[in-house]
Amino acid sequence: MPDPTTQAAACFHDERILKARQLIRETISEYREALTRPSPPVDENKLEYEVMLKHFGHLRGGALYYPFLGSGFGNGALVELADGSVKFDMITGIGVHVAGHSNPDLIDMLVQAAISDSVMQGNLQQNLESLKLCNEVVGVARESGSRIRHCFLSTSGATANENALKMMFQAKFPADRILSFENCFAGRTMALAQLTDRPKNRDGLPQNINVDYIPFYDHDDPTGSTERSLAALKKLLSRYPGRHAGMCIELIQGEGGYYSAPREFFLTLIDHLRDHDVPIFFDEVQTFGRTSRLFAFQDLELDEYADVVSIGKMSQVCATLFTEEFKPRPGLVSQTFTGATSAIYAARFIINEFREKNFLGPEGRTMQIHERFAKHLNKLQSKFKKSIHGPWGCGGMIAFSVFDGSPERTKEFLDKLFHAGVIAFPAGQHPTRVRMLPPLLVITDEQIQQVCEIIGDVLNELG
Ligand SMILES: Cc1ncc(COP(=O)(O)O)c(C=O)c1O
């Protein structure tokens, strides 16, 4: 506990600070009220906005996916752009802004972070909040029986995964191979570009790790696909005995297109991996906070098999969690930054909201949100039979496909949807799916309906 005699405790609880925080909260709440529904850009902003977008594309060396430059303001599920337009944000920076835009409670946390002494936390010097965060994350990870003991913070999902790979390779030295599923995504570092099952992500890069892929589950052929996956695993383990440092598993494939699989499928493979002493690495960068439990491995009751786990996106700060056997030797992992001070405060706030406010559990808000979306999308499916398929995904990960599922038609749909006031994003290649990662902590049932109505309007227009 902090020493109540520190200047920090005295300053942060000074009446003037408390009053300033209250004023900020009230002011933000007041201005938020003006944003109630999607609206088009303000005419006089249009030209300058176009110029800014072009310039930004030039500076970053490639155009943005959407003409999106935020104003820095919003109201929950609604985000305001710098051209004055307002949109429903159903992708939230690919799963990051789970508390929505301009959330007064979250902003209050960010103000507290802003008045603490430094912008960034790092491995050399970390404030109390980092200790509290690590403690809470490990506590949640162990809640239903996992052996996770440690939490190492980092600034991106890719760094969390890279650290995970290093820990596994070191623990299993001289193993030099890694297993994963076909269609997986793991990040964009040199090693993770190899692990990710997408040739274009490693175009021009030298191969630096050996990856063996196993086919994923097929809902249309549960028994056959499980048998095929197990047969592929057996073959690889006997072809390369003792050479695999681990298997990287996305329990719901994210970038791949929101493909899920039942517990039995994973268990069949995990049992075999265990027999061959191959560690299990759950990549929860996208799934963390998106199922009925904070970790998807808990949702699927696979707690006891988690050797290494990574989290990211909605947790704001990313982390590699691991059991005693994967503790890295000195020198293996470290970075200047563990996260921005504000991100660490935000992470604690978000995790706490999920736990305290009825979001978790089979009947929790997260699952209700999924059902709501599914209900509306199913209705659209019966209306526009050939134009929309699905829905798929689980909990706070929702996907559907449009028309023939080709990347071109999907992009056309997404662009129209963007201009109609809803931001979504593609996932997967063949077929390409439309996916949504809504701001779970704030989206209302009425807004879910409005989003789906706009989807219907765009299908109608393009149909
Ligand atoms: C499953 C998974 N792992 C890793 C990553 C990489 O995370 P980041 O983009 O934060 O580096 C992602 C990002 O989409 C992901 O979905």
Coordinates of C-alpha atoms and ligand atoms in Angstrom, one line a residue:
M1 CA 0.0 0.0 0.0
P2 CA 1.3 3.5 -0.7
D3 CA 2.6 5.4 2.3
P4 CA -0.1 7.9 3.3
T5 CA 2.7 10.3 4.2
T6 CA 4.0 10.6 0.6
Q7 CA 3.6 13.8 -1.2
A8 CA 1.9 11.9 -4.0
A9 CA -1.0 10.8 -1.7
A10 CA -1.3 14.3 -0.3
C11 CA -1.2 16.0 -3.7
F12 CA -3.5 13.6 -5.6
H13 CA -6.2 14.0 -2.9
D14 CA -5.8 17.8 -2.6
E15 CA -9.2 19.4 -2.8
R16 CA -8.2 21.5 -5.8
I17 CA -7.3 18.4 -7.8
L18 CA -10.5 16.7 -6.8
K19 CA -12.5 19.7 -7.9
A20 CA -10.6 20.0 -11.2
R21 CA -11.3 16.3 -11.9
Q22 CA -15.0 16.8 -11.2
L23 CA -15.1 19.9 -13.5
I24 CA -13.5 18.0 -16.3
R25 CA -15.9 15.1 -15.9
E26 CA -18.9 17.5 -15.9
T27 CA -17.7 19.4 -19.0
I28 CA -17.0 16.3 -21.0
S29 CA -20.4 14.8 -20.0
E30 CA -22.1 18.0 -21.2
Y31 CA -20.5 18.1 -24.6
R32 CA -21.0 14.4 -25.2
E33 CA -24.7 14.9 -25.1
A34 CA -24.5 16.7 -28.5
L35 CA -23.5 13.5 -30.2
T36 CA -26.6 11.3 -30.4
R37 CA -26.5 9.6 -33.8
P38 CA -24.3 9.3 -37.0
S39 CA -24.2 12.4 -39.1
P40 CA -22.3 13.5 -42.3
P41 CA -19.3 15.8 -42.4
V42 CA -19.7 19.6 -41.9
D43 CA -19.5 21.0 -45.5
E44 CA -16.9 23.6 -44.8
N45 CA -14.5 21.0 -43.3
K46 CA -14.6 18.7 -46.3
L47 CA -11.8 20.1 -48.5
E48 CA -9.3 20.6 -45.7
Y49 CA -10.0 17.1 -44.4
E50 CA -9.3 15.6 -47.8
V51 CA -6.0 17.5 -47.9
M52 CA -5.0 16.3 -44.4
L53 CA -5.8 12.7 -45.2
K54 CA -3.7 12.8 -48.4
H55 CA -0.9 14.4 -46.5
F56 CA -1.1 11.8 -43.7
G57 CA -1.1 9.0 -46.2
H58 CA 2.0 10.5 -47.7
L59 CA 3.8 11.0 -44.4
R60 CA 3.1 7.4 -43.2
G61 CA 4.1 5.9 -46.6
G62 CA 0.7 4.5 -47.5
A63 CA -3.0 5.6 -47.5
L64 CA -5.1 4.9 -44.4
Y65 CA -7.7 2.1 -44.8
Y66 CA -10.5 4.5 -44.1
P67 CA -10.7 8.3 -44.4
F68 CA -10.6 8.4 -40.6
L69 CA -9.0 11.1 -38.6
G70 CA -10.6 11.4 -35.2
S71 CA -11.4 14.8 -33.6
G72 CA -10.5 13.4 -30.2
F73 CA -14.1 13.3 -29.0
G74 CA -17.0 11.0 -29.0
N75 CA -19.9 9.7 -27.0
G76 CA -19.7 6.0 -26.1
A77 CA -20.2 4.0 -29.2
L78 CA -20.2 7.1 -31.3
V79 CA -17.0 8.7 -32.5
E80 CA -16.5 12.2 -34.0
L81 CA -14.1 12.7 -36.9
A82 CA -12.1 15.8 -37.6
D83 CA -14.4 16.7 -40.5
G84 CA -17.3 16.9 -38.0
S85 CA -19.0 13.7 -39.0
V86 CA -20.1 11.2 -36.4
K87 CA -20.1 7.4 -36.8
F88 CA -20.9 4.2 -34.8
D89 CA -17.5 2.8 -34.0
M90 CA -18.0 -1.0 -34.3
I91 CA -14.3 -1.8 -34.6
T92 CA -12.8 0.4 -31.9
G93 CA -9.3 0.5 -33.2
I94 CA -9.5 -3.3 -33.7
G95 CA -10.7 -4.1 -30.3
V96 CA -9.0 -1.4 -28.2
H97 CA -11.6 1.2 -27.2
V98 CA -13.8 -1.2 -25.4
A99 CA -15.0 1.6 -23.0
G100 CA -16.1 3.7 -25.9
H101 CA -15.2 7.3 -26.8
S102 CA -14.9 10.1 -24.2
N103 CA -16.0 7.8 -21.4
P104 CA -16.1 10.2 -18.4
D105 CA -15.1 7.5 -15.9
L106 CA -12.2 6.4 -18.0
I107 CA -11.1 10.0 -18.6
D108 CA -11.1 10.5 -14.9
M109 CA -8.5 7.7 -14.7
L110 CA -6.5 9.2 -17.5
V111 CA -6.4 12.6 -15.6
Q112 CA -5.1 10.8 -12.5
A113 CA -2.4 9.2 -14.7
A114 CA -1.7 12.6 -16.3
I115 CA -1.0 14.2 -13.0
S116 CA 1.4 11.5 -11.9
D117 CA 5.1 12.1 -12.4
S118 CA 5.9 10.5 -15.8
V119 CA 4.4 9.8 -19.2
M120 CA 5.7 6.3 -19.6
Q121 CA 6.4 3.3 -17.4
G122 CA 9.4 1.1 -18.1
N123 CA 11.2 -1.9 -16.9
L124 CA 13.7 0.1 -15.0
Q125 CA 11.3 2.4 -13.1
Q126 CA 7.7 1.4 -12.6
N127 CA 5.0 3.0 -10.4
L128 CA 2.7 1.3 -7.9
E129 CA -0.1 1.0 -10.5
S130 CA 2.0 -1.5 -12.6
L131 CA 2.4 -3.7 -9.6
K132 CA -1.3 -3.6 -8.9
L133 CA -2.1 -4.3 -12.6
C134 CA 0.2 -7.3 -12.7
N135 CA -1.2 -8.6 -9.5
E136 CA -4.8 -8.3 -10.7
V137 CA -4.1 -9.9 -14.1
V138 CA -2.3 -12.9 -12.5
G139 CA -5.2 -13.1 -10.0
V140 CA -7.8 -13.3 -12.7
A141 CA -5.7 -15.8 -14.8
R142 CA -5.5 -18.1 -11.7
E143 CA -9.2 -17.8 -10.8
S144 CA -10.3 -21.1 -12.0
G145 CA -7.2 -23.2 -11.7
S146 CA -4.5 -22.2 -14.1
R147 CA -0.9 -22.4 -13.1
I148 CA 0.0 -18.9 -14.4
R149 CA 2.2 -17.1 -11.9
H150 CA 3.9 -14.3 -13.7
C151 CA 2.9 -11.2 -15.8
F152 CA 5.5 -9.3 -18.0
L153 CA 4.1 -6.1 -19.4
S154 CA 4.8 -4.7 -22.9
T155 CA 3.4 -2.2 -25.3
S156 CA 2.0 -4.3 -28.2
G157 CA 0.5 -7.7 -28.8
A158 CA 3.4 -8.5 -31.0
T159 CA 6.0 -7.8 -28.3
A160 CA 3.9 -9.9 -25.8
N161 CA 3.9 -12.7 -28.4
E162 CA 7.6 -12.3 -29.2
N163 CA 8.4 -12.5 -25.5
A164 CA 6.2 -15.6 -25.3
L165 CA 8.1 -17.3 -28.1
K166 CA 11.5 -16.4 -26.6
M167 CA 10.4 -17.9 -23.2
M168 CA 9.3 -21.1 -24.8
F169 CA 12.3 -21.5 -27.0
Q170 CA 14.6 -20.9 -24.1
A171 CA 12.8 -23.3 -21.8
K172 CA 12.7 -26.0 -24.5
F173 CA 16.2 -25.4 -26.0
P174 CA 17.4 -26.8 -28.4
A175 CA 13.9 -27.1 -29.9
D176 CA 13.8 -25.0 -33.1
R177 CA 10.2 -25.3 -34.4
I178 CA 6.8 -23.9 -33.4
L179 CA 3.3 -25.3 -34.1
S180 CA 0.2 -23.3 -35.0
F181 CA -3.0 -23.5 -36.8
E182 CA -3.6 -22.8 -40.5
N183 CA -5.1 -19.3 -41.0
C184 CA -3.5 -18.0 -37.7
F185 CA -2.4 -14.5 -37.0
A186 CA 0.2 -13.7 -34.4
G187 CA 1.6 -10.2 -35.1
R188 CA 4.1 -8.5 -37.4
T189 CA 7.6 -8.8 -36.0
M190 CA 10.1 -10.7 -38.1
A191 CA 9.4 -13.9 -36.1
L192 CA 5.6 -13.4 -35.9
A193 CA 5.4 -12.7 -39.7
Q194 CA 6.8 -16.2 -40.1
L195 CA 4.3 -17.7 -37.6
T196 CA 1.3 -15.9 -39.1
D197 CA -0.2 -18.0 -41.9
R198 CA -0.3 -15.3 -44.6
P199 CA 2.4 -15.2 -47.3
K200 CA 1.9 -11.5 -48.0
N201 CA 2.8 -10.6 -44.4
R202 CA 6.3 -12.1 -44.9
D203 CA 6.8 -11.1 -48.5
G204 CA 10.5 -10.3 -48.9
L205 CA 11.5 -11.3 -45.3
P206 CA 14.1 -14.0 -44.6
Q207 CA 12.8 -17.1 -42.8
N208 CA 13.9 -17.0 -39.2
I209 CA 11.8 -19.7 -37.4
N210 CA 10.3 -23.0 -38.6
V211 CA 6.6 -23.2 -38.3
D212 CA 4.4 -26.3 -38.8
Y213 CA 0.7 -25.7 -39.4
I214 CA -2.3 -27.9 -38.4
P215 CA -5.7 -27.5 -40.0
F216 CA -8.3 -25.7 -37.8
Y217 CA -11.7 -27.0 -36.8
D218 CA -14.5 -27.1 -39.4
H219 CA -18.1 -26.7 -38.0
D220 CA -19.5 -28.5 -41.0
D221 CA -17.5 -31.6 -40.3
P222 CA -16.7 -31.8 -36.5
T223 CA -15.5 -35.4 -36.4
G224 CA -13.7 -35.4 -39.7
S225 CA -11.9 -32.1 -39.1
T226 CA -10.8 -33.1 -35.6
E227 CA -9.5 -36.4 -37.0
R228 CA -7.6 -34.6 -39.7
S229 CA -6.1 -32.1 -37.3
L230 CA -5.0 -34.8 -34.9
A231 CA -3.5 -36.8 -37.8
A232 CA -1.5 -33.8 -39.0
L233 CA -0.3 -33.1 -35.5
K234 CA 0.8 -36.8 -35.0
K235 CA 2.7 -36.7 -38.3
L236 CA 4.6 -33.5 -37.4
L237 CA 5.5 -34.7 -33.9
S238 CA 6.9 -37.9 -35.3
R239 CA 8.7 -36.2 -38.2
Y240 CA 10.4 -33.7 -35.8
P241 CA 10.7 -35.5 -32.4
G242 CA 11.6 -33.1 -29.6
R243 CA 11.9 -30.1 -31.9
H244 CA 8.8 -28.2 -31.1
A245 CA 9.1 -25.4 -28.4
G246 CA 5.3 -25.0 -28.2
M247 CA 2.0 -24.7 -30.0
C248 CA 0.6 -21.2 -30.5
I249 CA -3.2 -21.3 -30.2
E250 CA -5.8 -18.6 -30.9
L251 CA -8.9 -20.1 -29.3
I252 CA -11.0 -18.0 -31.6
Q253 CA -9.2 -17.1 -34.8
G254 CA -9.3 -13.3 -35.0
E255 CA -7.7 -11.8 -38.1
G256 CA -8.3 -15.2 -39.7
G257 CA -12.1 -14.5 -39.7
Y258 CA -13.6 -15.3 -36.3
Y259 CA -13.4 -19.1 -36.5
S260 CA -14.2 -20.8 -33.2
A261 CA -13.9 -24.4 -32.1
P262 CA -15.4 -26.4 -29.2
R263 CA -13.5 -27.5 -26.1
E264 CA -13.3 -31.2 -27.3
F265 CA -11.4 -30.2 -30.4
F266 CA -8.7 -28.3 -28.5
L267 CA -8.6 -31.0 -25.8
T268 CA -8.0 -33.8 -28.4
L269 CA -4.9 -31.9 -29.6
I270 CA -3.7 -30.6 -26.2
D271 CA -3.8 -34.1 -24.8
H272 CA -1.5 -35.3 -27.6
L273 CA 0.8 -32.2 -27.2
R274 CA 1.0 -32.9 -23.5
D275 CA 2.0 -36.5 -24.1
H276 CA 4.9 -35.1 -26.2
D277 CA 5.8 -32.5 -23.7
V278 CA 5.0 -29.6 -26.1
P279 CA 4.0 -26.4 -24.2
I280 CA 0.7 -24.7 -24.9
F281 CA 0.7 -21.0 -25.7
F282 CA -2.8 -19.3 -25.8
D283 CA -2.5 -16.1 -27.9
E284 CA -5.4 -14.1 -26.3
V285 CA -4.4 -10.7 -27.7
Q286 CA -7.8 -10.5 -29.5
T287 CA -9.9 -12.8 -27.4
F288 CA -9.1 -11.3 -24.0
G289 CA -12.2 -9.7 -22.5
R290 CA -14.4 -10.9 -25.5
T291 CA -15.9 -14.1 -24.1
S292 CA -18.0 -15.0 -21.1
R293 CA -14.8 -14.9 -19.0
L294 CA -11.9 -12.5 -19.2
F295 CA -9.7 -15.3 -20.8
A296 CA -11.1 -17.5 -23.5
F297 CA -9.1 -20.4 -22.0
Q298 CA -11.4 -20.0 -19.0
D299 CA -14.5 -19.8 -21.1
L300 CA -13.4 -23.1 -22.7
E301 CA -12.3 -24.6 -19.3
L302 CA -8.8 -25.2 -20.5
D303 CA -7.2 -23.5 -17.5
E304 CA -4.9 -26.3 -16.5
Y305 CA -3.3 -26.4 -19.9
A306 CA -2.2 -22.7 -20.1
D307 CA 1.6 -22.6 -20.0
V308 CA 2.1 -19.2 -21.6
V309 CA -0.7 -16.7 -22.5
S310 CA -0.5 -13.3 -24.1
I311 CA -3.1 -10.5 -23.8
G312 CA -3.5 -7.1 -25.6
K313 CA -5.9 -4.8 -27.4
M314 CA -8.7 -4.0 -24.9
S315 CA -6.3 -4.4 -22.0
Q316 CA -4.5 -1.3 -23.4
V317 CA -1.2 -2.6 -21.9
C318 CA -0.1 -5.9 -23.4
A319 CA 1.4 -8.7 -21.3
T320 CA 2.9 -12.2 -21.4
L321 CA 1.7 -14.4 -18.6
F322 CA 3.6 -17.6 -17.8
T323 CA 4.0 -20.5 -15.4
E324 CA 7.1 -21.1 -13.3
E325 CA 8.7 -23.4 -16.0
F326 CA 8.9 -20.5 -18.5
K327 CA 10.5 -17.9 -16.3
P328 CA 13.1 -16.3 -18.6
R329 CA 16.7 -16.2 -17.6
P330 CA 18.2 -12.6 -17.1
G331 CA 18.7 -10.8 -20.3
L332 CA 16.1 -12.5 -22.4
V333 CA 13.2 -10.1 -22.2
S334 CA 13.0 -6.4 -21.4
Q335 CA 12.1 -3.2 -23.2
T336 CA 12.4 0.5 -22.3
F337 CA 8.6 0.8 -22.1
T338 CA 6.1 -1.4 -20.4
G339 CA 3.3 1.0 -21.2
A340 CA 2.1 4.6 -21.0
T341 CA 1.1 5.6 -17.4
S342 CA -2.4 6.4 -18.8
A343 CA -2.6 2.9 -20.4
I344 CA -1.8 1.2 -17.1
Y345 CA -4.5 3.2 -15.3
A346 CA -6.9 2.4 -18.1
A347 CA -6.1 -1.3 -18.1
R348 CA -7.0 -1.5 -14.4
F349 CA -10.2 0.5 -14.9
I350 CA -11.4 -1.7 -17.8
I351 CA -10.6 -5.0 -16.2
N352 CA -12.4 -3.8 -13.1
E353 CA -15.5 -2.7 -15.1
F354 CA -15.8 -6.2 -16.6
R355 CA -15.5 -7.9 -13.3
E356 CA -17.7 -5.6 -11.2
K357 CA -20.5 -4.7 -13.6
N358 CA -22.2 -7.9 -14.7
F359 CA -20.4 -8.4 -18.1
L360 CA -19.1 -11.9 -17.5
G361 CA -20.8 -15.3 -17.2
P362 CA -23.0 -17.1 -19.7
E363 CA -25.8 -14.6 -19.0
G364 CA -23.6 -11.6 -18.7
R365 CA -23.8 -8.4 -20.8
T366 CA -21.1 -9.5 -23.2
M367 CA -23.0 -12.6 -24.2
Q368 CA -26.2 -10.6 -24.4
I369 CA -24.6 -8.2 -26.8
H370 CA -23.6 -11.1 -29.0
E371 CA -27.2 -12.4 -28.9
R372 CA -28.6 -9.0 -29.8
F373 CA -26.4 -8.6 -32.8
A374 CA -27.0 -12.2 -33.9
K375 CA -30.8 -11.7 -33.6
H376 CA -30.7 -8.6 -35.8
L377 CA -28.2 -10.1 -38.3
N378 CA -30.3 -13.2 -38.6
K379 CA -33.3 -11.1 -39.4
L380 CA -31.3 -9.3 -42.1
Q381 CA -30.3 -12.8 -43.4
S382 CA -33.9 -13.8 -43.9
K383 CA -34.6 -10.5 -45.7
F384 CA -31.5 -10.4 -47.9
K385 CA -30.9 -14.1 -48.4
K386 CA -28.1 -14.0 -50.9
S387 CA -26.5 -10.8 -49.6
I388 CA -25.5 -11.6 -46.1
H389 CA -24.3 -14.8 -44.4
G390 CA -23.6 -15.7 -40.8
P391 CA -23.4 -14.4 -38.1
W392 CA -20.3 -16.0 -36.7
G393 CA -17.9 -15.4 -33.8
C394 CA -18.4 -15.5 -30.1
G395 CA -19.2 -13.0 -27.3
G396 CA -17.8 -9.6 -28.2
M397 CA -16.4 -10.8 -31.6
I398 CA -19.1 -10.7 -34.2
A399 CA -18.7 -11.5 -37.9
F400 CA -20.8 -11.9 -41.1
S401 CA -20.0 -12.0 -44.8
V402 CA -21.6 -10.2 -47.6
F403 CA -22.4 -11.1 -51.2
D404 CA -19.8 -13.6 -52.6
G405 CA -17.4 -13.0 -49.7
S406 CA -14.8 -11.7 -52.1
P407 CA -12.3 -9.1 -50.8
E408 CA -13.4 -6.6 -53.4
R409 CA -17.2 -6.8 -52.7
T410 CA -16.5 -6.8 -49.0
K411 CA -14.4 -3.7 -49.3
E412 CA -17.1 -2.0 -51.4
F413 CA -19.7 -2.9 -48.7
L414 CA -17.4 -1.6 -45.9
D415 CA -16.7 1.7 -47.6
K416 CA -20.4 2.3 -48.2
L417 CA -21.1 1.3 -44.5
F418 CA -18.4 3.7 -43.4
H419 CA -20.1 6.6 -45.3
A420 CA -23.5 5.5 -44.0
G421 CA -22.1 5.9 -40.4
V422 CA -20.8 2.5 -39.2
I423 CA -17.2 1.5 -39.0
A424 CA -16.4 -2.2 -39.3
F425 CA -13.4 -4.1 -40.7
P426 CA -12.6 -7.2 -42.8
A427 CA -11.1 -10.4 -41.5
G428 CA -10.1 -13.6 -43.2
Q429 CA -9.2 -14.1 -46.9
H430 CA -11.4 -16.7 -48.5
P431 CA -14.1 -15.8 -47.8
T432 CA -13.5 -12.3 -46.4
R433 CA -15.8 -11.6 -43.5
V434 CA -17.0 -8.3 -42.0
R435 CA -16.1 -8.2 -38.3
M436 CA -17.1 -6.0 -35.4
L437 CA -15.5 -5.5 -32.0
P438 CA -18.1 -3.2 -30.4
P439 CA -17.4 -1.1 -27.4
L440 CA -18.8 -3.7 -25.0
L441 CA -18.7 -1.5 -21.9
V442 CA -21.0 1.2 -23.3
I443 CA -23.0 0.0 -26.3
T444 CA -26.8 0.0 -25.8
D445 CA -29.4 -2.4 -27.2
E446 CA -30.9 0.5 -29.1
Q447 CA -27.6 1.3 -30.7
I448 CA -27.1 -2.3 -31.7
Q449 CA -30.5 -2.1 -33.5
Q450 CA -29.5 1.2 -35.2
V451 CA -26.2 -0.3 -36.4
C452 CA -28.0 -3.3 -37.8
E453 CA -30.5 -1.1 -39.5
I454 CA -27.7 0.8 -41.2
I455 CA -26.2 -2.5 -42.3
G456 CA -29.6 -3.4 -43.8
D457 CA -29.8 -0.1 -45.6
V458 CA -26.4 -0.6 -47.2
L459 CA -27.2 -4.2 -48.2
N460 CA -30.4 -2.9 -49.8
E461 CA -28.5 -0.1 -51.7
L462 CA -25.8 -2.5 -53.0
G463 CA -28.0 -5.6 -53.3
Ligands
LIG1 C1 -4.3 -12.9 -32.1 C2 -3.4 -11.8 -32.2 N1 -2.1 -11.9 -31.8 C3 -1.3 -10.8 -31.9 C4 -1.7 -9.6 -32.5 C5 -0.7 -8.5 -32.6 O1 -1.0 -7.5 -31.8 P1 -0.5 -6.0 -32.1 O2 -1.1 -5.5 -33.3 O3 -0.9 -5.2 -30.8 O4 1.0 -6.1 -32.2 C6 -3.0 -9.5 -32.9 C7 -3.4 -8.2 -33.6 O5 -4.4 -8.2 -34.3 C8 -3.9 -10.6 -32.8 O6 -5.1 -10.5 -33.2

